[in-house]
PDB file of C-alpha atoms in Angstrom:
ATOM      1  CA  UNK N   1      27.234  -2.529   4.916  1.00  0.00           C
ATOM      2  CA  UNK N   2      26.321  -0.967   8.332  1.00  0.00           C
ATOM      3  CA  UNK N   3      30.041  -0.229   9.195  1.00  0.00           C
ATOM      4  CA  UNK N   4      30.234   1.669   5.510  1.00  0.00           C
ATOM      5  CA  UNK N   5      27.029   3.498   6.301  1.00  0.00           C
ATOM      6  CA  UNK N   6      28.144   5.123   9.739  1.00  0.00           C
ATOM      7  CA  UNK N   7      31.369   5.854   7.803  1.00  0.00           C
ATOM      8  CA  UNK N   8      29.713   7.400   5.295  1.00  0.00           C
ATOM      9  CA  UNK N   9      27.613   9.713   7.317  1.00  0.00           C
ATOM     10  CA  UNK N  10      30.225  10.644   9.693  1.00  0.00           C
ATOM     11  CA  UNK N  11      32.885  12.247   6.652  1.00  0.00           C
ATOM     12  CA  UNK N  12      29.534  13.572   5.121  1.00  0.00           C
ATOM     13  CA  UNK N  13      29.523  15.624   8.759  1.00  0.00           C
ATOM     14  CA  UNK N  14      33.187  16.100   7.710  1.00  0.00           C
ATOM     15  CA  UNK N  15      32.907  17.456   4.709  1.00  0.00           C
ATOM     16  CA  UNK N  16      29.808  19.947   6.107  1.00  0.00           C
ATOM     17  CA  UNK N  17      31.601  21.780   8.922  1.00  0.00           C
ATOM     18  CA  UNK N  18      32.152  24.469   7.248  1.00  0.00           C
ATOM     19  CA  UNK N  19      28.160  24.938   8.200  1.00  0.00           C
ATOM     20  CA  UNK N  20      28.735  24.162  11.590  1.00  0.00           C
ATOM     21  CA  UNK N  21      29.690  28.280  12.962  1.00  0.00           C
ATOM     22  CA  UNK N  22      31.670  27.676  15.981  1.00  0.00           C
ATOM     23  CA  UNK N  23      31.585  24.348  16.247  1.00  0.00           C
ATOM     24  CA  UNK N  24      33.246  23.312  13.227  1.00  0.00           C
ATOM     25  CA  UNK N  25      37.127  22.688  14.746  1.00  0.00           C
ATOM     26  CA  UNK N  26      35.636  20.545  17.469  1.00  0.00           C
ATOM     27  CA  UNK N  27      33.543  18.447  14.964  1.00  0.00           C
ATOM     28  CA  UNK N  28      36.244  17.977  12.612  1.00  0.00           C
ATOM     29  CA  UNK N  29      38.688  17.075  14.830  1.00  0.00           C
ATOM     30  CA  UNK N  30      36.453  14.805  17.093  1.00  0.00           C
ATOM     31  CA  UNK N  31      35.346  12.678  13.386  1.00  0.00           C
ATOM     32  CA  UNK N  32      39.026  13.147  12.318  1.00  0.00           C
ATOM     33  CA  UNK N  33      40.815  11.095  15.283  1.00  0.00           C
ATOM     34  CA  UNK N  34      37.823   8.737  15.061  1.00  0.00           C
ATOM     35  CA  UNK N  35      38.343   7.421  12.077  1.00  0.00           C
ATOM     36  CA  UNK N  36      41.778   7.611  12.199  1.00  0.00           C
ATOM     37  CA  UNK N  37      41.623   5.316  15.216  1.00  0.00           C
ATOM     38  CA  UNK N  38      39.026   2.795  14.249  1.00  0.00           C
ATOM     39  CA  UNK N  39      41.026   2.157  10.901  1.00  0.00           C
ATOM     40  CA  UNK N  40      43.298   0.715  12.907  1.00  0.00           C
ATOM     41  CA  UNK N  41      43.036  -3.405  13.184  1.00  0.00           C
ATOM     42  CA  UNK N  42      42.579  -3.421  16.644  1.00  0.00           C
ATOM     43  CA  UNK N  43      39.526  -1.328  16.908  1.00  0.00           C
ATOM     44  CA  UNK N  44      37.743  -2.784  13.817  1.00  0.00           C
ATOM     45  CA  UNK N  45      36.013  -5.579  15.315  1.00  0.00           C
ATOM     46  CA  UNK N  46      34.442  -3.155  18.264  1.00  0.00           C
ATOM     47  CA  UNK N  47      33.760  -0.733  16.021  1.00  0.00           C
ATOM     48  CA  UNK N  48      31.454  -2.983  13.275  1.00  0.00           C
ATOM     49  CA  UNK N  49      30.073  -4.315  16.464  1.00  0.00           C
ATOM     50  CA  UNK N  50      28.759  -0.973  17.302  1.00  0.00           C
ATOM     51  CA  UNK N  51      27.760  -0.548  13.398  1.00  0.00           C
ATOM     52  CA  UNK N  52      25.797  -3.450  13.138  1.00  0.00           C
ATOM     53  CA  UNK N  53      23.851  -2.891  16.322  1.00  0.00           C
ATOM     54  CA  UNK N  54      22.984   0.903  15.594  1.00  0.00           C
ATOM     55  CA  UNK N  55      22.163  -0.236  11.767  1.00  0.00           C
ATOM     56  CA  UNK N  56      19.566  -3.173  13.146  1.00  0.00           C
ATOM     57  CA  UNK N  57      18.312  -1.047  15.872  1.00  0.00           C
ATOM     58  CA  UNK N  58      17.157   1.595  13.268  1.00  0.00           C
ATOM     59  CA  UNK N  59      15.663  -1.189  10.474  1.00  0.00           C
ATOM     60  CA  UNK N  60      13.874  -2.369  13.524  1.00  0.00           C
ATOM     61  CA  UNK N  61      12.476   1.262  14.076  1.00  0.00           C
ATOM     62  CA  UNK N  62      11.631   0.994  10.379  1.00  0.00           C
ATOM     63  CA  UNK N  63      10.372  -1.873  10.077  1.00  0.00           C
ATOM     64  CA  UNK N  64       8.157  -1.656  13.224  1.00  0.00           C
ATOM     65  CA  UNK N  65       6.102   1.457  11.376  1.00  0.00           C
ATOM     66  CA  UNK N  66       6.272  -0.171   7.338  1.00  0.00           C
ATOM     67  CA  UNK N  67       5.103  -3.844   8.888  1.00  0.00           C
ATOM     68  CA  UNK N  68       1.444  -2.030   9.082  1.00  0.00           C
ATOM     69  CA  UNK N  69      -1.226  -0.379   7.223  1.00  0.00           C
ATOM     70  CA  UNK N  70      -1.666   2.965   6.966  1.00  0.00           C
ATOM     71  CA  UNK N  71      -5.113   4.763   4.502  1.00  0.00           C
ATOM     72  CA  UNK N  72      -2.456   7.658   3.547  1.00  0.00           C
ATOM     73  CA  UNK N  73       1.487   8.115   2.814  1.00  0.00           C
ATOM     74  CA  UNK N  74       1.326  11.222   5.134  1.00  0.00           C
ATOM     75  CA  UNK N  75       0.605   9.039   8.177  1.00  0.00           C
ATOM     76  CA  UNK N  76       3.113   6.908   7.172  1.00  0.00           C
ATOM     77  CA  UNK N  77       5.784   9.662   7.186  1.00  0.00           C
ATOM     78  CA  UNK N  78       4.461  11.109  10.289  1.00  0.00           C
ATOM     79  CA  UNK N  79       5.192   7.148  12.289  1.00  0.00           C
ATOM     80  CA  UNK N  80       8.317   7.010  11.375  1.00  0.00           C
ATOM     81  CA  UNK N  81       9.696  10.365  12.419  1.00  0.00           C
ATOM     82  CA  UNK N  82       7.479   9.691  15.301  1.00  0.00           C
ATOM     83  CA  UNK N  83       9.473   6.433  16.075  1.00  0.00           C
ATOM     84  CA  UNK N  84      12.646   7.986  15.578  1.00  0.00           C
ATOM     85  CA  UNK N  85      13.026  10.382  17.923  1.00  0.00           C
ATOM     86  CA  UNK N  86      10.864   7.813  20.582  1.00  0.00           C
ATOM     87  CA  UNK N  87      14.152   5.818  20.092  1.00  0.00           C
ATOM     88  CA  UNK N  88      16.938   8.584  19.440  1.00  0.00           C
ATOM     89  CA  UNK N  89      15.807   9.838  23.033  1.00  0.00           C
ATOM     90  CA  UNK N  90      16.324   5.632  24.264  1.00  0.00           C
ATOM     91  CA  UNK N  91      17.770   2.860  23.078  1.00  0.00           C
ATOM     92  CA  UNK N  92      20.145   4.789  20.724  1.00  0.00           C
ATOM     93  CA  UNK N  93      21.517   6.720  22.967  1.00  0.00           C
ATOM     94  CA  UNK N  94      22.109   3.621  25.119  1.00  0.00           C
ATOM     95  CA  UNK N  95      23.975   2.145  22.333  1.00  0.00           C
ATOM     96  CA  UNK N  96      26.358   4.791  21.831  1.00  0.00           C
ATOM     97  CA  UNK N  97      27.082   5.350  25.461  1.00  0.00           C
ATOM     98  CA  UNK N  98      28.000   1.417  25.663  1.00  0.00           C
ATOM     99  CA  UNK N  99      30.252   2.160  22.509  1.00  0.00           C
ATOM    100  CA  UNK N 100      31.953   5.258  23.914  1.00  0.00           C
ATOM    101  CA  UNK N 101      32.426   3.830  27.349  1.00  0.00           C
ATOM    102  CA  UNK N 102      34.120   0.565  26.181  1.00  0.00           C
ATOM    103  CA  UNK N 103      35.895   2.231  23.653  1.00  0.00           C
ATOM    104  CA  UNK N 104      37.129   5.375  25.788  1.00  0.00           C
ATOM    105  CA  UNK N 105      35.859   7.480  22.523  1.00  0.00           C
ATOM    106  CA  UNK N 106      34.136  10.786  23.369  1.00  0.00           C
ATOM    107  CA  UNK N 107      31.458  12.270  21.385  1.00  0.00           C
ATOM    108  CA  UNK N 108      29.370  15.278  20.636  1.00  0.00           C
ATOM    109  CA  UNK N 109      25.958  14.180  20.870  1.00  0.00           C
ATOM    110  CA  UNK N 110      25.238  16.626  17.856  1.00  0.00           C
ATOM    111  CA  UNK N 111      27.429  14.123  15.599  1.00  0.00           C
ATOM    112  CA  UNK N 112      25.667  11.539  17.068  1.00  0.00           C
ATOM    113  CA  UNK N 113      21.975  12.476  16.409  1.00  0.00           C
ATOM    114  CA  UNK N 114      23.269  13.246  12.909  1.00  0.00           C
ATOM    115  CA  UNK N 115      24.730   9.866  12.557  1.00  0.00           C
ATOM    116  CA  UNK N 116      21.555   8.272  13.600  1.00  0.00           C
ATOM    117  CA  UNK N 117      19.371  11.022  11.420  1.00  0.00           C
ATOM    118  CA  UNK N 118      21.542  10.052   8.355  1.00  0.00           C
ATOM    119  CA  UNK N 119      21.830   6.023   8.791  1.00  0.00           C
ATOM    120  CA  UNK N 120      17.916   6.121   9.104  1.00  0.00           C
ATOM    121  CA  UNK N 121      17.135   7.862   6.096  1.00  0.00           C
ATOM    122  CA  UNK N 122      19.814   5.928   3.518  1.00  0.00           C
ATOM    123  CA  UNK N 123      17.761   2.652   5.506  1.00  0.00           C
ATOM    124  CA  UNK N 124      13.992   4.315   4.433  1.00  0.00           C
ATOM    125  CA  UNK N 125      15.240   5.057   0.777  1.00  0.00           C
ATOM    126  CA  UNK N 126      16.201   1.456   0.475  1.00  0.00           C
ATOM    127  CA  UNK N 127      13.215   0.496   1.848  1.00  0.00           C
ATOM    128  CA  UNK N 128      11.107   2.483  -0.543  1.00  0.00           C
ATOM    129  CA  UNK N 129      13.146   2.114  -3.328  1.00  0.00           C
ATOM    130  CA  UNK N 130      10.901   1.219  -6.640  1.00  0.00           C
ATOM    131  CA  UNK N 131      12.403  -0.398  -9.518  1.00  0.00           C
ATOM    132  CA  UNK N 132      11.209   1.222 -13.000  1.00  0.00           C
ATOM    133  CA  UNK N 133      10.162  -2.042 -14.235  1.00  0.00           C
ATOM    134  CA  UNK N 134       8.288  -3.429 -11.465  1.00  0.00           C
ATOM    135  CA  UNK N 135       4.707  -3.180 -13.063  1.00  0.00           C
ATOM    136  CA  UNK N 136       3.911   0.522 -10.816  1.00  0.00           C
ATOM    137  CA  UNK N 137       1.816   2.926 -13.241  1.00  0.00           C
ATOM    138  CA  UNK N 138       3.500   5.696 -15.382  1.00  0.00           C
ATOM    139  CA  UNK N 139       3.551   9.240 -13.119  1.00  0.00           C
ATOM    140  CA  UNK N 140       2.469  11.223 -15.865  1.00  0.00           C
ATOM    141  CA  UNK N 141      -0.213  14.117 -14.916  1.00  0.00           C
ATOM    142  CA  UNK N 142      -3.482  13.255 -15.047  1.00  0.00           C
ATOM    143  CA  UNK N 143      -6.452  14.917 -17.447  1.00  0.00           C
ATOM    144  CA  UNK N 144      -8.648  17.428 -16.646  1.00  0.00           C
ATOM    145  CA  UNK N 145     -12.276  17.249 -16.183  1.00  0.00           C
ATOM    146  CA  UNK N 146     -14.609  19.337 -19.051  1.00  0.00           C
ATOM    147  CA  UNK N 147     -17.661  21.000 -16.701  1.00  0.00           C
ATOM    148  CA  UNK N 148     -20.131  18.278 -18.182  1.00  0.00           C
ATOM    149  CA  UNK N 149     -17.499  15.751 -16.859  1.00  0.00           C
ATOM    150  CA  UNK N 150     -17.342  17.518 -13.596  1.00  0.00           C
ATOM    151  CA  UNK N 151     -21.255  16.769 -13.401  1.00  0.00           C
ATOM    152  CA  UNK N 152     -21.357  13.584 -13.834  1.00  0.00           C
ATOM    153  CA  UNK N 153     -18.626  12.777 -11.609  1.00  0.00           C
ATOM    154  CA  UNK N 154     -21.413  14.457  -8.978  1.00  0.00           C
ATOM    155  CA  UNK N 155     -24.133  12.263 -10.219  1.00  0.00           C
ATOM    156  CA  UNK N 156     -22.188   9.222  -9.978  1.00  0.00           C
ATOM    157  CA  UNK N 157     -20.477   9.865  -6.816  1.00  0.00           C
ATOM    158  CA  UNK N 158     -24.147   9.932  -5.378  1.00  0.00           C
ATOM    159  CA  UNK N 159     -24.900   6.575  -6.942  1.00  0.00           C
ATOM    160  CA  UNK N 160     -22.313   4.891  -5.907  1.00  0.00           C
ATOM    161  CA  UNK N 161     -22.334   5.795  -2.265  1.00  0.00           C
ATOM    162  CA  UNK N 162     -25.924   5.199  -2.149  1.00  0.00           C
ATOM    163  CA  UNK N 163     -24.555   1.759  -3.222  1.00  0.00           C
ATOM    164  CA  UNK N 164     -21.934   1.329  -0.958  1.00  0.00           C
ATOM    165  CA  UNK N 165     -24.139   2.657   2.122  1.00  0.00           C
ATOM    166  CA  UNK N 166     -26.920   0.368   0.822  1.00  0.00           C
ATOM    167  CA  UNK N 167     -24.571  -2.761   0.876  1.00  0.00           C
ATOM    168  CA  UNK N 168     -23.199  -1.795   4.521  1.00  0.00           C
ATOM    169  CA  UNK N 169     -26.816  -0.878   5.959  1.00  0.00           C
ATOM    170  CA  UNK N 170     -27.548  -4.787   5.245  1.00  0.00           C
ATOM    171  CA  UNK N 171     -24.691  -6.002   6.815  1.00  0.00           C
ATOM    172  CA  UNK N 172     -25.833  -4.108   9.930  1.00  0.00           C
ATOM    173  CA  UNK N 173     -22.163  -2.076   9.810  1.00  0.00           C
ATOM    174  CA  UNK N 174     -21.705   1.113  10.206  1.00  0.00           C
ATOM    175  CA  UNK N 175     -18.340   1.968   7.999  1.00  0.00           C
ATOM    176  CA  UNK N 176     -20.238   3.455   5.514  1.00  0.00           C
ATOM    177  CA  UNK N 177     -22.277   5.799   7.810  1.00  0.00           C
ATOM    178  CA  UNK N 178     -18.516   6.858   8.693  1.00  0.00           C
ATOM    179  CA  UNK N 179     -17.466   7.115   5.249  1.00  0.00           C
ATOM    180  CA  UNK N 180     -19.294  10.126   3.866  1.00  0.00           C
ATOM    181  CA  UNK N 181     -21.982  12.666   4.731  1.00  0.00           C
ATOM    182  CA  UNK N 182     -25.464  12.478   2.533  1.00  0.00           C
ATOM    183  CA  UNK N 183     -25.930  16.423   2.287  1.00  0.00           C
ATOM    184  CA  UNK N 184     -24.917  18.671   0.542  1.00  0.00           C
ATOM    185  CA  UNK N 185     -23.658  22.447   1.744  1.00  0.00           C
ATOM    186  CA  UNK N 186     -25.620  24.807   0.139  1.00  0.00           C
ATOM    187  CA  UNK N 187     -22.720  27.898   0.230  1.00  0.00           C
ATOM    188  CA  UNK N 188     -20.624  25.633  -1.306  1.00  0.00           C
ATOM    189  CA  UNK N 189     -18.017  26.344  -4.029  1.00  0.00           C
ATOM    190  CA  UNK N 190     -19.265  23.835  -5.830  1.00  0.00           C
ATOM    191  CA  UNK N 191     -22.863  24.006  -5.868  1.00  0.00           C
ATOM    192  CA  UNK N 192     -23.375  24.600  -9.863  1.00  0.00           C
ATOM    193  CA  UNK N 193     -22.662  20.581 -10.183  1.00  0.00           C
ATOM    194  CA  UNK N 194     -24.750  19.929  -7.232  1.00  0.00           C
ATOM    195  CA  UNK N 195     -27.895  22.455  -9.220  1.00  0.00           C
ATOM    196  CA  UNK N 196     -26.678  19.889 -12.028  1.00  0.00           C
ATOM    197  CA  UNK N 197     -27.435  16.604 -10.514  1.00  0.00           C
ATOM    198  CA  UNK N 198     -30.074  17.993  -8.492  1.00  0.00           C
ATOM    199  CA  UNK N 199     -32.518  18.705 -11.374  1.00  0.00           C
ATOM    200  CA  UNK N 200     -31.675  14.698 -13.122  1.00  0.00           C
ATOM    201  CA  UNK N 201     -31.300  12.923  -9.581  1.00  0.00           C
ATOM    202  CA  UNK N 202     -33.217   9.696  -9.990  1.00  0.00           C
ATOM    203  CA  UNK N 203     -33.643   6.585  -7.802  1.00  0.00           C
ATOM    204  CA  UNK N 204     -33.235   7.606  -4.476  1.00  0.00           C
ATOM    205  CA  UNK N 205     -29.810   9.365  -5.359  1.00  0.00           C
ATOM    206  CA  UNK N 206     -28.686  11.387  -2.497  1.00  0.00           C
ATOM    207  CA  UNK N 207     -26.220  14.801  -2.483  1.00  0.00           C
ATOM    208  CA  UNK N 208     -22.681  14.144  -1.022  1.00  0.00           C
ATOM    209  CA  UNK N 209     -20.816  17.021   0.331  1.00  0.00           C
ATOM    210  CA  UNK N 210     -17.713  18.863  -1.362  1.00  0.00           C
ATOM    211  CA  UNK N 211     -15.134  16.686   0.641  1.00  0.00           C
ATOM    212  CA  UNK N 212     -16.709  13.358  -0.862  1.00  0.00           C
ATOM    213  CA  UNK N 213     -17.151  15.377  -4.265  1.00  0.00           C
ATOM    214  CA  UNK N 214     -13.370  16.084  -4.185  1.00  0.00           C
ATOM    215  CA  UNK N 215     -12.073  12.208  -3.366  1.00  0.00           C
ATOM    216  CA  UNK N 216     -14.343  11.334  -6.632  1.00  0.00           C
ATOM    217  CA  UNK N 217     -13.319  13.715  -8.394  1.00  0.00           C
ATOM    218  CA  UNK N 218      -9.407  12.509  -8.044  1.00  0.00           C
ATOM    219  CA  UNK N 219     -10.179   8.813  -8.555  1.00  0.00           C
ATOM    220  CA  UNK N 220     -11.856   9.977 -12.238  1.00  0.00           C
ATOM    221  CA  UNK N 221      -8.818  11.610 -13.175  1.00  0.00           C
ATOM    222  CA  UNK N 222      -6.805   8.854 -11.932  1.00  0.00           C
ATOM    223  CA  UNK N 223      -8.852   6.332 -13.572  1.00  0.00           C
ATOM    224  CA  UNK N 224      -8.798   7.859 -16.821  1.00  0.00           C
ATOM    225  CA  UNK N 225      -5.338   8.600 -16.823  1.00  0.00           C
ATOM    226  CA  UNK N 226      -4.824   4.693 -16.244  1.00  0.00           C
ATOM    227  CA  UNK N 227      -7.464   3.709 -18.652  1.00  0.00           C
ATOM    228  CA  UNK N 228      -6.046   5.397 -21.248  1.00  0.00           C
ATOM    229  CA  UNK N 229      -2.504   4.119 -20.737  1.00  0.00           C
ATOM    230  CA  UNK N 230      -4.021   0.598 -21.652  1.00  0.00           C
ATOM    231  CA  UNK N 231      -6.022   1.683 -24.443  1.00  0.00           C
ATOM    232  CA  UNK N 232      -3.156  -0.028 -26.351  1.00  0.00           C
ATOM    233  CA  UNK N 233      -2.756  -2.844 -24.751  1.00  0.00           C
ATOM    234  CA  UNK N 234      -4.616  -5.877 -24.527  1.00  0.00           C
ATOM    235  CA  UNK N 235      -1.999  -7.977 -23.529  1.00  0.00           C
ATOM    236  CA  UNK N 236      -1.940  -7.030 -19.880  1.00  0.00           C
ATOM    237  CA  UNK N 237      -3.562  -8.936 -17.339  1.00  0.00           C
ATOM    238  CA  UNK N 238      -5.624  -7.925 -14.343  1.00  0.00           C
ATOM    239  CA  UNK N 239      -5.594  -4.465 -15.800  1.00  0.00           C
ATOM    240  CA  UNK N 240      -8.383  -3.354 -12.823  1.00  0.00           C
ATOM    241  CA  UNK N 241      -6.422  -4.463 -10.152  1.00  0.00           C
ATOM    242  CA  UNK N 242      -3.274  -2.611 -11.535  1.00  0.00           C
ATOM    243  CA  UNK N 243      -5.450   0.769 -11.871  1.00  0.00           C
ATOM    244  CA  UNK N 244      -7.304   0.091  -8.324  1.00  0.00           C
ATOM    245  CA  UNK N 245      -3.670  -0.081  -6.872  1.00  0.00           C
ATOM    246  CA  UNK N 246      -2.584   2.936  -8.631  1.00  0.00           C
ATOM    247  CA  UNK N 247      -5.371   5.224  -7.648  1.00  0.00           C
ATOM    248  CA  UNK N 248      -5.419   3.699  -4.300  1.00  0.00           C
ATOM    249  CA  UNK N 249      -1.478   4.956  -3.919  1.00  0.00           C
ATOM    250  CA  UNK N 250      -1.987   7.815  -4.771  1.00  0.00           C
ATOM    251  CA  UNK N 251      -0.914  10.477  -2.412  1.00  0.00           C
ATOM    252  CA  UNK N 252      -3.911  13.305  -3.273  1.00  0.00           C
ATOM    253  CA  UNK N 253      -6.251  10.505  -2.719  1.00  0.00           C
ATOM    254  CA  UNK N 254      -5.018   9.547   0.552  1.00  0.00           C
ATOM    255  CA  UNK N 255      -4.765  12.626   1.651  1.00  0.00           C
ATOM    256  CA  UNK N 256      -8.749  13.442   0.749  1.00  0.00           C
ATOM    257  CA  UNK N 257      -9.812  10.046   1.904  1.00  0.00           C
ATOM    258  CA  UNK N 258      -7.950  10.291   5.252  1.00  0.00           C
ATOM    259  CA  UNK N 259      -9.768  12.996   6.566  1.00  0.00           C
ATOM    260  CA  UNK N 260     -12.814  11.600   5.096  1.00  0.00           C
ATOM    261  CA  UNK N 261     -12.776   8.261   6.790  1.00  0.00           C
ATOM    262  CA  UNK N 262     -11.041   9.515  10.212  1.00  0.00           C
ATOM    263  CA  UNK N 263     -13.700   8.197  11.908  1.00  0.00           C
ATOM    264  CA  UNK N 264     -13.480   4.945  10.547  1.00  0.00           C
ATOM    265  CA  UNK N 265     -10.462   3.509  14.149  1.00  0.00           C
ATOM    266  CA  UNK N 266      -8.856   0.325  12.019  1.00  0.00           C
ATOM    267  CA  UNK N 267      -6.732   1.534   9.481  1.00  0.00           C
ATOM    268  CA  UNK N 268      -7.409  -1.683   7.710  1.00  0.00           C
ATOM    269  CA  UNK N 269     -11.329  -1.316   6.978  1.00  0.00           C
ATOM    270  CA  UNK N 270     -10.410   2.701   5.635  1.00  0.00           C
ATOM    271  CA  UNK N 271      -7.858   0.916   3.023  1.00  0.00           C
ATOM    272  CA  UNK N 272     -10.292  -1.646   2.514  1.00  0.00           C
ATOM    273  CA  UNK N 273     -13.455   0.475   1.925  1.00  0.00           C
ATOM    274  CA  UNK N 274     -11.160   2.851  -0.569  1.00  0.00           C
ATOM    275  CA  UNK N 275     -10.398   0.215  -2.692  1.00  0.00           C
ATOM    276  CA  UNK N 276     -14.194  -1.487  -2.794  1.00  0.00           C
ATOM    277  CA  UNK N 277     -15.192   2.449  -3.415  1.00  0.00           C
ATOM    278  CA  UNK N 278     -12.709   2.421  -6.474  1.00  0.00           C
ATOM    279  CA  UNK N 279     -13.313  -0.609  -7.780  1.00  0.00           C
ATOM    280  CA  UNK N 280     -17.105   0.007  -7.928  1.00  0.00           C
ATOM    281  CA  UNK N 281     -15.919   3.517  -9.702  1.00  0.00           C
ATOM    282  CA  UNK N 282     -14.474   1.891 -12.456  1.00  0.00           C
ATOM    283  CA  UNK N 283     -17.305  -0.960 -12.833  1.00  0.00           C
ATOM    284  CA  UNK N 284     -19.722   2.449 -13.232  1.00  0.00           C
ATOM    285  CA  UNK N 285     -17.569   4.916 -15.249  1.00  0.00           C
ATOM    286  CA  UNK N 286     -14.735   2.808 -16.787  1.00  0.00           C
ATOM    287  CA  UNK N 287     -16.672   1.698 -20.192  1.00  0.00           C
ATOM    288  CA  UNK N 288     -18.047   5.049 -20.616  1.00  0.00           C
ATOM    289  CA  UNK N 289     -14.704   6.480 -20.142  1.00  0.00           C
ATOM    290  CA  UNK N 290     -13.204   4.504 -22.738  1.00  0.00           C
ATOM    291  CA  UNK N 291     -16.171   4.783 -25.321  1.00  0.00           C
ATOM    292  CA  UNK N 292     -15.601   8.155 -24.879  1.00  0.00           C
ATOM    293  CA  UNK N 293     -12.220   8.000 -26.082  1.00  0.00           C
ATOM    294  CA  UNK N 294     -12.884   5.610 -28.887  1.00  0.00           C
ATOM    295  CA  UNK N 295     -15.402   7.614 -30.301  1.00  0.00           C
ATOM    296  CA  UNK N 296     -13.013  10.666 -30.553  1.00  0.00           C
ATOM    297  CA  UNK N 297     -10.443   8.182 -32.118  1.00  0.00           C
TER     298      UNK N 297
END
């Protein structure tokens, strides 16, 4: 598989010159006498020596960044570009300089960054490939919020990080004082649902600001877009766990919660706080969600 790959991405250089300017003749012939020569029997064995050690040097690179946990997909990215051109200035240049030198083969080190560029993504999308039946929620686009919706989404958003802060205070931690700020910013776009939920705040309920509005205000249209998908079916087990992983993937989620809980060093306690958060969302909104629905049906 590794020999095919660098095969692959070298006549996919081939069949590209024609983008290359001045460049092109030298490319194409370079790639041309290359794998004219290494079809030959002799070279074969050197050359899927050389394949196998650049393919397993860049899993490794993958590997090294997708073995951890990361709050948001964008962070993710960001490590492994970040670890690929660490080791496309290091050890992969070391391997193809072994290679060329043993083999006498000389190379433009633009077809070899490409080579390595290419290889690493085909290894990524097979990493991340995801099978349509493997259980992952429908990508369909969520609902939107009515203005009376968009209210209570404030009013509950203060109750259930007065909840979450409450919990935390007793366990003498301090992730939830990282997690979100308790007031409000008067100039803000959104102050009509804070006016809202100001005049019916009860029980110690405290403002959050519009960055904390915004993460709850993606997990309810998350949640009811999931909700709603299993309306129908009653069949399905450990249907809150399925939606807690689904809104917790989600990439405008991440994105919101990431700058909301960069305080917060481990990257596992932010993943782990953002799913407790969610799952206390549903337990507070997810039967008046789907009474709501009934009633309209």
């Amino acid at each position: 598989m590794s020999t095919g790959l660098i095969r692959a991405a070298l006549c996919s250089i081939l069949s590209d010159c024609a983008v290359y300017g001045e460049r092109s003749a030298n490319i194409h012939r370079s790639i041309s006498v290359f794998l004219e020569r290494f079809s030959n029997d002799s070279f074969i064995r050197e050359f899927d020596f050389f394949a196998e050690t650049l393919y397993c040097a860049l899993q490794q690179c993958v590997h090294s960044v997708t073995s951890k946990k990361y709050r948001a997909k964008s962070a993710l990215r960001e490590k492994l570009w970040v670890s690929f051109h660490n080791m496309r200035e290091n050890q992969l240049k070391v391997i193809w300089e072994k290679f060329c030198t043993s083999t006498k083969t000389k190379f433009d080190p633009f077809i070899q960054q490409t080579v390595n560029m290419k290889v690493y993504e085909e290894i990524i999308k097979a990493h991340f490939e995801v099978s349509p039946n493997n259980g992952t929620m429908a990508s369909s686009s969520p609902p939107q919020l009515s203005v009376d919706e968009e209210n209570i989404v404030r009013y509950a958003a203060g109750y259930v990080s007065m909840r979450l802060l409450k919990k935390y205070e007793n366990l003498c931690t301090e992730k939830a004082m990282q997690y979100v700020a308790v007031n409000g910013d008067e100039s803000s776009l959104l102050e009509y649902t804070t006016h809202w939920s100001s005049l019916i705040n009860r029980g110690g309920l405290f403002e959050i600001n519009d960055d904390t509005y915004k993460l709850f205000h993606g997990i309810e249209l998350r949640v009811q877009k999931h909700l709603l998908s299993f309306l129908n079916d009653s069949i399905l087990p450990d249907k809150k766990d399925i939606i807690i992983n689904a809104v917790a993937e989600d990439e405008n989620v991440q994105q919101v919660w990431a700058q909301l809980s960069h305080y917060i060093t481990e990257e596992d306690h932010a993943i782990q706080l953002l799913r407790e958060l969610i799952s206390l969302w549903i337990t507070v909104r997810g039967f008046a969600i789907a009474g709501t629905w009934v009633e309209q049906y």
